[in-house]
Amino acid sequence: MLEQVEILKGPSSVLYGKGSPGGVVNAISKLAGPDKDSEAVFDVGTNDRLQFAADFNQQLADNLYFRLVGLYRDSGTQVDFVEDNAVILMPSLTYDNGQTRVSAMFEYSDRDGDTAHQFLPLTATACATGAVSVDPIFLRDNATGEEIDSSTYHGNPDFNRYDTSSSLISLLASHEVNEDLSIDGVFRHKDGEAVYRQAWIAFSSTDEPRIDAAGDGPQTYFNAERSSEQTAVDVRARYIFETGPLDHELFAGVGLQHVETTNDGLALPGDIFGFNISGVTLNAYNPIYSPVPDSALNRDNFFDFGAFEADDLGIYISDQISFGDFKFNVGVRFDDVETTNDTDTVKDEETSFSIGALYAFENGFSPYISYAESFEPLPGTVGPDTARRPADPQIGEQVEVGIKYQPAGTPTYITAAYFDLTESSRIERGFIDGQEGNVQTGEVSVTGFEVEAQTVIGDWSLEGNFSLIDTELENGDPFDSIPEQQGSTWVQYQPSEGVLANARLGFGIRYVGENESNGVLPESGPPVRVVTDGVTLGDLLIGYTIEDWDLSLNARNITDEEYYGTCLARGDCFPGERRTVVARVAKKF
């Protein structure tokens, strides 16, 4: 469904408005236009995966083009009873005369399944394998000493769902007034709905074991229905000009956005995040699923968690300036956001800045330094569950220094960067005056170093990256589930001549270091620390092209390593992805 994916790292509110300080992912949809091939793709793979996708393109008249992209998937997952089914249709129509381009696109998406990230009790998963270092409190709950297989399903097949549907309308237009001035705009309206129903065995706690000597544990049921409606428009202009020795590329625009969300969920007195059904238990090692309790489906037990509306006005301007081999970028954006829930209206105003400088040496080295900010109003509430208030906006700031290296006329590209990122008003689950609720913390920080490299040597292409990240919460603990070290490498061989001229072979290694989770169970209990082991995984690609046909075999985690992505101090573990193999046949026409 996508033409390409772009990742902009770090705060970027100056150009894109409210958003996470970690960065922005720009997913570019496939749109109708000239010089587009058609393609049909069929996949078959692990977990009974069957998928068919098609991309049809047609020129209807001079400068008028039509495109239809669609996908159908029927697939299971590595977890019993959990499916990953999808139907997506995306037609688009484009008028393009070389100077003016207008595109209209509609997308319908329907995905049915469940969450493959099961809440498996830590006591009988990673603890049993030694894959984590844990507080002794978790060891007492695993009375039998057995281990739960990563495919085990602790939900209820007749209850659990994670179904989403959405419809999207986009209008995109651009016009080149002359070689120095261009104007473009985007309009988007999206409606979405989600049904999220989960049942799981209650986690461990300091109060009492949650899995008895026979392996039985009480089930918790959660039922929620959510919807969202978003309308956004963004109009901007780009102007290229000179002022003396300075070359400018000025970018300015205005954006408007309106978002409405609703959130209804199952709630009983004393627990609005699910509830325990008296007498309903599940054996952790040999689950036999009970009938769904009537109270878990009774809409009289639903609670309105509140509707939210947000209106955002953003005005921005950015100037990229060239002075010889120096490159400078200066930007500023003003955002006016009004958020309304059932009881309060909150108005947030923020001005975000960014500035950067780079010097491009003739030998291909380009050192740089930058400063950027982000701004993100949070639609949720904070405080005890019995007395909530609107959350304060989240502010991010980052300083980054680095170097880029690309020798002229070569496909070699190397970057190395050090960054220091701070974030305020982070929301976490915790305790306030003895009551559980959302806690808005003070300042947290992320500092890190990362290096990336890619090159082509003859018929070989190589790429690799490594990052070292230090995260710190207000209390000094690291962020939950974030590894300090990560790295990967990929080597691909694609002969340009000989009997293997149409073949490609690739092999990669991914490394994810250990991560930890810290907490207190309950508020007055002792600190709990859980450390999940790191893992090294291998991936493989085999491909062959015959005229308009392309055959490929992709394998991830080829040695079928069984591991846990993370285990949390609250008492649950999340298995990592086991081996998957997908064979693909693609035909261009």
Coordinates of C-alpha atoms in Angstrom, one line a residue:
M1 CA 0.0 0.0 0.0
L2 CA 3.0 2.3 0.4
E3 CA 5.4 3.8 -2.1
Q4 CA 8.1 4.4 0.5
V5 CA 8.6 5.1 4.2
E6 CA 10.6 8.0 5.5
I7 CA 11.9 8.4 9.1
L8 CA 12.9 11.7 10.5
K9 CA 14.6 11.2 13.9
G10 CA 14.2 13.5 16.8
P11 CA 11.8 16.4 17.6
S12 CA 10.3 17.9 14.4
S13 CA 7.4 20.0 15.5
V14 CA 8.6 23.0 13.5
L15 CA 7.6 21.3 10.2
Y16 CA 5.0 18.8 11.4
G17 CA 3.3 20.3 14.4
K18 CA 2.4 18.3 17.5
G19 CA 4.2 15.0 17.8
S20 CA 6.5 12.7 19.7
P21 CA 10.0 13.9 20.5
G22 CA 11.3 10.6 19.2
G23 CA 10.6 11.5 15.6
V24 CA 8.2 11.2 12.7
V25 CA 7.4 8.3 10.4
N26 CA 6.1 9.5 7.0
A27 CA 4.2 6.8 5.2
I28 CA 3.8 7.7 1.5
S29 CA 0.8 6.0 -0.2
K30 CA 0.8 4.7 -3.7
L31 CA -1.0 7.2 -5.9
A32 CA -1.9 7.2 -9.6
G33 CA 0.4 8.9 -12.0
P34 CA 2.5 8.5 -15.1
D35 CA 5.1 5.7 -15.6
K36 CA 3.6 3.3 -13.0
D37 CA 3.8 -0.4 -13.6
S38 CA 1.1 -2.9 -12.6
E39 CA 1.9 -5.8 -10.4
A40 CA 0.2 -8.8 -8.8
V41 CA 1.8 -10.5 -5.7
F42 CA 0.9 -13.8 -4.0
D43 CA 2.4 -14.8 -0.6
V44 CA 2.2 -18.1 1.3
G45 CA 4.1 -18.8 4.5
T46 CA 4.3 -19.8 8.1
N47 CA 1.2 -19.8 10.3
D48 CA -1.0 -20.7 7.4
R49 CA -0.4 -17.3 5.8
L50 CA -2.1 -16.6 2.5
Q51 CA -2.0 -13.1 1.0
F52 CA -2.8 -11.6 -2.4
A53 CA -2.0 -8.1 -3.3
A54 CA -2.5 -6.2 -6.6
D55 CA -1.5 -2.8 -8.0
F56 CA -3.3 -1.9 -11.2
N57 CA -2.5 1.3 -13.2
Q58 CA -4.3 2.8 -16.2
Q59 CA -4.0 6.0 -18.2
L60 CA -7.6 7.1 -18.8
A61 CA -6.8 10.2 -21.0
D62 CA -4.2 12.8 -21.6
N63 CA -2.7 13.7 -18.2
L64 CA -5.4 11.6 -16.4
Y65 CA -4.4 8.4 -14.5
F66 CA -6.2 5.8 -12.4
R67 CA -4.7 3.4 -9.9
L68 CA -6.2 0.6 -7.7
V69 CA -4.2 -1.0 -4.9
G70 CA -5.7 -3.8 -2.9
L71 CA -4.8 -6.5 -0.4
Y72 CA -6.4 -9.6 1.0
R73 CA -4.8 -11.6 3.8
D74 CA -5.9 -14.8 5.7
S75 CA -3.3 -15.7 8.2
G76 CA -2.8 -17.1 11.7
T77 CA 0.0 -16.2 14.1
Q78 CA 2.4 -18.0 16.3
V79 CA -0.1 -17.8 19.1
D80 CA -3.0 -20.3 19.2
F81 CA -6.4 -18.9 18.1
V82 CA -4.9 -15.5 17.1
E83 CA -5.5 -14.5 13.5
D84 CA -4.2 -11.6 11.4
N85 CA -6.7 -11.1 8.6
A86 CA -7.0 -8.0 6.5
V87 CA -8.9 -6.5 3.5
I88 CA -7.6 -3.1 2.1
L89 CA -8.8 -1.3 -1.0
M90 CA -7.2 2.0 -2.2
P91 CA -8.2 3.6 -5.5
S92 CA -6.8 6.9 -6.6
L93 CA -7.2 9.3 -9.5
T94 CA -4.5 11.8 -10.6
Y95 CA -4.4 14.7 -13.1
D96 CA -0.8 15.7 -13.9
N97 CA 0.2 18.0 -16.7
G98 CA 3.8 18.5 -15.5
Q99 CA 3.1 21.8 -13.8
T100 CA -0.1 21.1 -11.9
R101 CA -0.8 17.8 -10.1
V102 CA -4.1 16.9 -8.3
S103 CA -4.7 13.5 -6.7
A104 CA -7.8 12.1 -5.0
M105 CA -7.4 8.9 -2.9
F106 CA -9.8 6.7 -0.9
E107 CA -8.7 3.9 1.4
Y108 CA -10.8 1.3 3.1
S109 CA -9.1 -0.9 5.7
D110 CA -10.7 -3.8 7.7
R111 CA -8.5 -5.9 10.0
D112 CA -9.8 -8.7 12.1
G113 CA -7.8 -10.7 14.7
D114 CA -6.5 -10.6 18.2
T115 CA -3.3 -9.3 19.8
A116 CA -0.4 -11.6 19.3
H117 CA 1.3 -10.0 22.4
Q118 CA -0.2 -12.2 25.0
F119 CA 0.0 -11.2 28.7
L120 CA 1.8 -14.4 29.8
P121 CA 2.6 -14.6 33.5
L122 CA 6.3 -13.9 34.1
T123 CA 6.4 -16.5 36.8
A124 CA 5.9 -19.4 34.4
T125 CA 7.6 -18.1 31.3
A126 CA 10.9 -16.4 31.3
C127 CA 11.4 -17.2 35.0
A128 CA 11.2 -20.9 34.2
T129 CA 13.9 -20.6 31.5
G130 CA 16.2 -18.3 33.3
A131 CA 15.7 -15.7 30.5
V132 CA 15.2 -12.9 33.1
S133 CA 16.7 -11.8 36.4
V134 CA 13.9 -11.2 38.8
D135 CA 13.0 -10.4 42.3
P136 CA 12.3 -13.6 44.4
I137 CA 8.7 -12.4 44.7
F138 CA 8.0 -13.8 41.2
L139 CA 9.6 -17.2 41.9
R140 CA 7.1 -18.4 44.5
D141 CA 4.1 -18.3 42.2
N142 CA 5.4 -21.0 39.9
A143 CA 4.7 -23.9 42.2
T144 CA 5.0 -26.7 39.5
G145 CA 8.2 -25.4 37.9
E146 CA 6.7 -25.8 34.4
E147 CA 7.2 -23.5 31.5
I148 CA 4.5 -22.0 29.4
D149 CA 5.0 -22.3 25.7
S150 CA 5.1 -19.1 23.8
S151 CA 2.2 -20.2 21.6
T152 CA -0.1 -20.7 24.6
Y153 CA -3.3 -18.6 24.5
H154 CA -4.4 -17.2 27.8
G155 CA -7.4 -15.4 26.5
N156 CA -10.9 -16.7 25.6
P157 CA -11.4 -17.6 21.9
D158 CA -15.1 -16.8 22.2
F159 CA -14.4 -13.3 23.7
N160 CA -11.0 -11.9 22.6
R161 CA -11.0 -9.6 19.6
Y162 CA -8.8 -6.8 18.2
D163 CA -10.7 -5.6 15.2
T164 CA -10.2 -2.3 13.5
S165 CA -11.8 -0.6 10.5
S166 CA -11.2 2.8 8.9
S167 CA -12.0 4.8 5.9
L168 CA -9.7 7.6 4.6
I169 CA -10.2 10.3 2.0
S170 CA -7.2 12.4 0.8
L171 CA -6.9 15.2 -1.7
L172 CA -3.4 16.3 -2.7
A173 CA -2.6 19.2 -5.0
S174 CA 0.6 21.0 -6.1
H175 CA 1.3 23.7 -8.6
E176 CA 4.6 25.1 -9.9
V177 CA 4.0 28.9 -10.4
N178 CA 7.5 29.2 -11.8
E179 CA 10.9 27.6 -11.3
D180 CA 11.3 29.4 -8.0
L181 CA 7.8 29.2 -6.5
S182 CA 5.6 26.2 -5.8
I183 CA 2.4 25.7 -3.8
D184 CA 0.9 22.5 -2.5
G185 CA -1.7 21.4 -0.1
V186 CA -3.2 18.3 1.5
F187 CA -6.7 17.6 2.8
R188 CA -7.5 14.4 4.8
H189 CA -10.5 13.0 6.5
K190 CA -10.4 9.7 8.4
D191 CA -12.9 7.7 10.4
G192 CA -11.8 4.7 12.5
E193 CA -13.3 2.2 14.9
A194 CA -11.7 -0.4 17.1
V195 CA -13.1 -3.3 19.3
Y196 CA -10.5 -4.5 21.8
R197 CA -11.6 -7.4 24.1
Q198 CA -9.1 -9.3 26.2
A199 CA -9.0 -11.9 28.9
W200 CA -5.9 -12.9 30.7
I201 CA -4.6 -14.5 33.9
A202 CA -4.1 -11.9 36.6
F203 CA -0.5 -10.8 37.1
S204 CA 1.6 -11.6 40.1
S205 CA 1.6 -9.2 43.1
T206 CA 3.1 -8.9 46.5
D207 CA -0.2 -9.6 48.1
E208 CA -0.7 -13.2 47.0
P209 CA 0.3 -15.7 44.3
R210 CA -1.9 -15.5 41.2
I211 CA -1.2 -19.0 40.0
D212 CA -1.9 -21.8 42.6
A213 CA -0.1 -25.1 43.0
A214 CA -2.1 -26.7 40.3
G215 CA -1.3 -23.9 37.8
D216 CA -4.8 -22.2 38.0
G217 CA -5.2 -18.5 38.0
P218 CA -8.2 -16.1 38.0
Q219 CA -9.0 -14.5 34.7
T220 CA -9.4 -10.7 34.2
Y221 CA -11.7 -9.5 31.4
F222 CA -11.4 -6.2 29.6
N223 CA -13.8 -4.9 26.9
A224 CA -13.5 -1.6 25.1
E225 CA -14.9 0.1 22.0
R226 CA -13.2 3.2 20.6
S227 CA -13.8 5.5 17.6
S228 CA -12.0 8.4 16.1
E229 CA -12.7 11.1 13.5
Q230 CA -9.9 13.3 12.1
T231 CA -10.0 16.1 9.6
A232 CA -6.8 17.9 8.6
V233 CA -5.7 20.4 6.0
D234 CA -2.2 21.8 5.3
V235 CA -1.3 24.4 2.7
R236 CA 2.4 25.4 2.2
A237 CA 4.6 27.3 -0.3
R238 CA 8.2 26.9 -1.2
Y239 CA 10.2 29.9 -2.6
I240 CA 13.8 29.8 -3.8
F241 CA 15.7 33.2 -3.9
E242 CA 19.0 34.9 -3.2
T243 CA 20.1 37.7 -0.9
G244 CA 23.6 38.7 -1.8
P245 CA 25.9 35.6 -1.2
L246 CA 23.1 33.7 0.5
D247 CA 20.9 31.1 -1.3
H248 CA 17.5 30.6 0.4
E249 CA 14.9 27.8 0.2
L250 CA 12.0 29.2 2.2
F251 CA 9.2 26.9 3.3
A252 CA 6.1 28.3 5.0
G253 CA 2.6 27.1 5.6
V254 CA -0.5 26.8 7.8
G255 CA -2.2 23.7 9.1
L256 CA -5.6 23.0 10.7
Q257 CA -6.7 19.8 12.3
H258 CA -9.8 18.6 14.2
V259 CA -9.9 15.3 16.0
E260 CA -12.7 13.6 17.9
T261 CA -12.4 10.4 19.9
T262 CA -14.7 8.3 22.0
N263 CA -13.8 5.5 24.4
D264 CA -16.4 3.2 26.1
G265 CA -15.3 0.3 28.2
L266 CA -16.3 -2.4 30.7
A267 CA -16.2 -1.2 34.3
L268 CA -17.3 -2.4 37.6
P269 CA -16.9 -0.5 40.9
G270 CA -13.3 -0.3 42.1
D271 CA -11.7 -1.4 38.9
I272 CA -12.1 0.5 35.6
F273 CA -9.4 -1.4 33.7
G274 CA -11.0 -4.8 33.7
F275 CA -12.4 -7.0 36.4
N276 CA -12.1 -10.5 37.9
I277 CA -15.0 -12.8 37.4
S278 CA -15.5 -14.8 40.6
G279 CA -15.0 -18.5 40.0
V280 CA -13.6 -18.1 36.5
T281 CA -10.1 -19.5 36.3
L282 CA -7.7 -20.8 33.6
N283 CA -4.9 -23.3 33.9
A284 CA -1.7 -21.6 32.8
Y285 CA -0.1 -24.8 31.5
N286 CA -3.1 -26.6 30.0
P287 CA -5.8 -24.0 29.4
I288 CA -9.4 -25.2 29.0
Y289 CA -11.6 -22.2 28.1
S290 CA -14.8 -21.5 30.1
P291 CA -17.9 -20.0 28.6
V292 CA -17.8 -16.2 28.4
P293 CA -19.3 -14.6 31.5
D294 CA -22.5 -12.7 30.7
S295 CA -21.3 -9.7 32.7
A296 CA -18.3 -9.3 30.4
L297 CA -20.6 -8.7 27.4
N298 CA -23.4 -6.8 29.3
R299 CA -23.4 -3.2 28.0
D300 CA -25.0 -2.1 31.3
N301 CA -21.5 -2.6 32.7
F302 CA -20.0 -0.2 30.2
F303 CA -18.5 3.0 31.3
D304 CA -18.0 6.2 29.2
F305 CA -14.3 6.9 29.6
G306 CA -14.9 10.3 28.0
A307 CA -15.0 11.8 24.5
F308 CA -12.2 14.1 23.5
E309 CA -12.1 16.9 20.9
A310 CA -8.9 18.7 19.8
D311 CA -8.6 21.6 17.4
D312 CA -5.1 22.6 16.3
L313 CA -3.9 25.6 14.3
G314 CA -0.3 25.6 13.3
I315 CA 1.7 28.3 11.4
Y316 CA 5.2 27.6 10.4
I317 CA 8.2 28.9 8.5
S318 CA 11.6 27.4 7.8
D319 CA 14.6 28.7 5.8
Q320 CA 17.4 26.5 4.5
I321 CA 20.3 28.8 3.7
S322 CA 23.5 28.0 1.7
F323 CA 26.6 30.1 2.0
G324 CA 29.4 28.4 0.0
D325 CA 30.0 25.0 1.7
F326 CA 28.0 26.0 4.7
K327 CA 24.3 24.9 5.1
F328 CA 22.1 26.5 7.7
N329 CA 18.5 25.7 8.7
V330 CA 16.3 27.9 10.9
G331 CA 12.6 27.2 11.6
V332 CA 9.8 28.3 13.9
R333 CA 6.2 27.2 14.4
F334 CA 3.4 28.4 16.5
D335 CA 0.7 26.0 17.6
D336 CA -2.7 26.8 19.2
V337 CA -4.4 23.7 20.5
E338 CA -7.8 23.5 22.3
T339 CA -8.7 20.1 23.9
T340 CA -12.1 19.4 25.3
N341 CA -13.3 16.4 27.3
D342 CA -16.6 15.9 29.1
T343 CA -15.8 18.3 31.9
D344 CA -12.9 20.5 30.9
T345 CA -11.5 22.6 28.1
V346 CA -7.8 23.1 28.0
K347 CA -6.0 25.6 25.7
D348 CA -2.3 25.0 25.0
E349 CA -0.1 27.4 23.0
E350 CA 3.5 26.6 22.1
T351 CA 6.2 28.1 19.9
S352 CA 8.7 25.5 18.7
F353 CA 12.2 26.2 17.3
S354 CA 14.8 24.4 15.3
I355 CA 18.2 25.4 14.1
G356 CA 21.0 23.5 12.4
A357 CA 24.4 24.0 10.7
L358 CA 26.4 21.8 8.4
Y359 CA 29.7 22.2 6.6
A360 CA 30.3 20.1 3.4
F361 CA 34.0 19.5 2.8
E362 CA 35.1 18.6 -0.7
N363 CA 36.3 15.2 0.4
G364 CA 32.8 14.1 1.4
F365 CA 32.9 14.8 5.1
S366 CA 30.0 16.9 6.5
P367 CA 30.0 17.7 10.2
Y368 CA 26.8 19.1 11.6
I369 CA 25.1 20.3 14.8
S370 CA 21.4 20.8 15.4
Y371 CA 18.8 21.8 18.0
A372 CA 15.1 21.0 17.7
E373 CA 11.9 21.0 19.8
S374 CA 8.7 19.1 19.9
F375 CA 5.3 19.8 21.3
E376 CA 2.5 17.2 22.0
P377 CA -0.7 18.0 23.8
L378 CA -1.9 14.8 25.6
P379 CA -5.6 14.0 25.2
G380 CA -5.7 11.9 28.3
T381 CA -6.1 12.7 32.0
V382 CA -3.9 12.3 35.0
G383 CA -4.4 11.8 38.7
P384 CA -6.2 9.1 40.7
D385 CA -8.8 7.2 38.7
T386 CA -11.4 8.7 41.0
A387 CA -10.4 12.4 40.4
R388 CA -8.7 13.0 37.1
R389 CA -7.6 16.3 35.5
P390 CA -6.5 17.1 31.9
A391 CA -2.8 16.3 31.2
D392 CA -0.2 18.9 30.6
P393 CA 1.4 19.0 27.1
Q394 CA 4.6 17.1 26.5
I395 CA 7.7 19.1 25.5
G396 CA 10.8 17.6 23.9
E397 CA 14.2 19.2 23.2
Q398 CA 17.2 17.7 21.5
V399 CA 20.8 18.6 20.7
E400 CA 22.5 16.5 18.1
V401 CA 26.1 16.6 16.8
G402 CA 27.4 14.3 14.1
I403 CA 29.1 13.7 10.8
K404 CA 28.0 12.5 7.4
Y405 CA 30.4 11.0 4.9
Q406 CA 29.7 10.3 1.3
P407 CA 32.7 10.3 -1.1
A408 CA 31.8 12.0 -4.4
G409 CA 30.7 9.6 -7.1
T410 CA 30.5 6.6 -4.7
P411 CA 27.5 4.6 -3.2
T412 CA 29.1 4.7 0.2
Y413 CA 27.3 6.6 2.9
I414 CA 28.3 6.7 6.6
T415 CA 26.7 8.7 9.4
A416 CA 27.6 9.0 13.1
A417 CA 25.7 11.0 15.6
Y418 CA 25.4 11.8 19.3
F419 CA 22.2 13.1 20.7
D420 CA 20.9 14.4 24.0
L421 CA 17.1 14.4 24.3
T422 CA 14.9 15.6 27.2
E423 CA 11.2 15.2 27.6
S424 CA 8.8 16.6 30.2
S425 CA 5.3 15.6 31.4
R426 CA 5.6 11.9 30.5
I427 CA 2.5 9.9 31.5
E428 CA 3.0 6.6 33.4
R429 CA 0.8 4.3 35.4
G430 CA 1.4 4.6 39.1
F431 CA 0.0 5.4 42.5
I432 CA -1.2 8.8 43.9
D433 CA -2.1 9.1 47.5
G434 CA -2.6 5.4 47.7
Q435 CA -4.8 5.3 44.6
E436 CA -3.8 3.9 41.2
G437 CA -3.9 6.3 38.3
N438 CA -2.0 8.1 35.6
V439 CA 1.0 9.9 36.9
Q440 CA 2.6 12.8 34.9
T441 CA 6.3 12.8 35.7
G442 CA 8.9 15.5 35.5
E443 CA 11.8 15.6 33.1
V444 CA 13.2 12.4 31.6
S445 CA 16.2 12.1 29.3
V446 CA 17.6 10.0 26.5
T447 CA 21.2 10.2 25.4
G448 CA 22.8 8.1 22.8
F449 CA 25.3 7.4 20.0
E450 CA 24.4 5.7 16.7
V451 CA 26.3 4.9 13.6
E452 CA 25.0 3.7 10.2
A453 CA 26.9 2.7 7.0
Q454 CA 26.0 1.3 3.6
T455 CA 28.0 0.7 0.5
V456 CA 28.2 -1.4 -2.7
I457 CA 31.3 -3.3 -3.7
G458 CA 31.0 -4.9 -7.1
D459 CA 28.1 -7.4 -6.8
W460 CA 27.9 -7.0 -3.1
S461 CA 25.8 -4.6 -1.1
L462 CA 26.5 -4.1 2.6
E463 CA 24.8 -2.1 5.4
G464 CA 25.0 -2.0 9.1
N465 CA 24.1 0.1 12.1
F466 CA 24.7 0.2 15.8
S467 CA 23.1 2.3 18.6
L468 CA 24.0 2.8 22.3
I469 CA 21.2 4.5 24.2
D470 CA 21.0 5.6 27.9
T471 CA 17.5 6.4 29.1
E472 CA 16.6 7.8 32.5
L473 CA 13.3 8.5 34.3
E474 CA 12.9 11.1 36.9
N475 CA 13.7 8.6 39.7
G476 CA 16.9 7.4 37.9
D477 CA 15.5 4.2 36.6
P478 CA 15.8 3.4 32.8
F479 CA 12.8 3.4 30.5
D480 CA 10.9 0.1 30.6
S481 CA 11.7 -2.3 27.8
I482 CA 14.2 -0.1 26.0
P483 CA 17.6 -1.9 25.3
E484 CA 20.8 0.0 25.7
Q485 CA 22.4 -1.7 22.7
Q486 CA 21.0 -2.6 19.3
G487 CA 22.7 -3.4 16.1
S488 CA 22.1 -5.1 12.7
T489 CA 23.9 -5.9 9.5
W490 CA 22.8 -7.1 6.1
V491 CA 24.9 -8.5 3.2
Q492 CA 23.4 -9.1 -0.2
Y493 CA 25.0 -10.7 -3.3
Q494 CA 23.4 -10.0 -6.7
P495 CA 25.6 -11.0 -9.6
S496 CA 25.6 -8.8 -12.6
E497 CA 26.6 -11.6 -15.1
G498 CA 27.0 -15.3 -15.3
V499 CA 24.5 -18.1 -14.6
L500 CA 23.4 -16.4 -11.4
A501 CA 22.9 -13.0 -13.0
N502 CA 19.2 -13.0 -12.1
A503 CA 19.6 -14.3 -8.6
R504 CA 20.0 -12.5 -5.2
L505 CA 21.1 -13.9 -1.9
G506 CA 21.0 -12.0 1.3
F507 CA 21.8 -12.7 5.0
G508 CA 21.4 -10.5 8.0
I509 CA 22.0 -10.5 11.7
R510 CA 20.0 -8.5 14.3
Y511 CA 21.1 -8.0 17.9
V512 CA 18.9 -6.6 20.6
G513 CA 20.5 -6.1 24.0
E514 CA 19.0 -6.8 27.4
N515 CA 16.2 -4.5 28.7
E516 CA 14.8 -3.9 32.2
S517 CA 11.6 -2.9 33.9
N518 CA 11.3 -1.4 37.4
G519 CA 8.2 -1.0 39.6
V520 CA 6.7 -1.2 43.0
L521 CA 4.0 -3.7 43.8
P522 CA 1.8 -2.3 45.4
E523 CA 2.7 1.3 46.2
S524 CA 3.9 0.5 49.7
G525 CA 5.8 -2.7 48.6
P526 CA 9.5 -3.2 47.9
P527 CA 11.0 -2.1 44.5
V528 CA 10.9 -4.8 41.8
R529 CA 13.4 -5.1 39.0
V530 CA 13.1 -7.4 36.0
V531 CA 15.9 -7.8 33.4
T532 CA 15.1 -9.5 30.1
D533 CA 18.0 -11.1 28.3
G534 CA 19.1 -9.9 24.9
V535 CA 19.0 -12.0 21.7
T536 CA 20.8 -12.4 18.4
L537 CA 18.7 -13.4 15.3
G538 CA 19.5 -14.2 11.7
D539 CA 17.5 -13.5 8.6
L540 CA 17.8 -14.9 5.1
L541 CA 16.6 -13.9 1.5
I542 CA 16.7 -16.0 -1.6
G543 CA 15.4 -14.4 -4.8
Y544 CA 15.3 -14.9 -8.6
T545 CA 14.0 -12.8 -11.4
I546 CA 12.8 -14.2 -14.8
E547 CA 11.7 -11.5 -17.2
D548 CA 8.5 -10.0 -15.5
W549 CA 8.4 -12.6 -12.8
D550 CA 10.0 -12.3 -9.4
L551 CA 10.4 -15.2 -7.0
S552 CA 11.6 -14.8 -3.4
L553 CA 11.9 -16.6 -0.1
N554 CA 12.2 -14.5 3.1
A555 CA 13.0 -16.1 6.4
R556 CA 13.2 -14.3 9.8
N557 CA 14.7 -15.8 12.9
I558 CA 16.1 -18.6 10.8
T559 CA 17.4 -20.6 13.8
D560 CA 13.9 -20.3 15.5
E561 CA 15.3 -18.8 18.7
E562 CA 12.7 -18.8 21.5
Y563 CA 13.0 -15.5 23.4
Y564 CA 11.1 -12.8 25.2
G565 CA 11.0 -9.3 23.8
T566 CA 10.4 -7.8 27.3
C567 CA 9.1 -8.8 30.7
L568 CA 7.5 -6.1 32.9
A569 CA 7.8 -5.6 36.7
R570 CA 4.0 -5.7 36.9
G571 CA 4.3 -9.5 36.2
D572 CA 3.8 -10.2 32.5
C573 CA 6.0 -11.3 29.6
F574 CA 5.8 -10.9 25.8
P575 CA 7.3 -13.6 23.6
G576 CA 9.4 -12.6 20.7
E577 CA 8.7 -13.5 17.0
R578 CA 9.6 -17.1 16.2
R579 CA 10.8 -18.3 12.8
T580 CA 8.7 -17.1 9.9
V581 CA 9.1 -18.1 6.3
V582 CA 7.3 -16.4 3.4
A583 CA 7.4 -17.4 -0.2
R584 CA 6.4 -14.7 -2.7
V585 CA 5.6 -14.7 -6.4
A586 CA 5.2 -11.4 -8.1
K587 CA 4.3 -10.6 -11.7
K588 CA 4.8 -7.2 -13.3
F589 CA 2.8 -6.2 -16.4

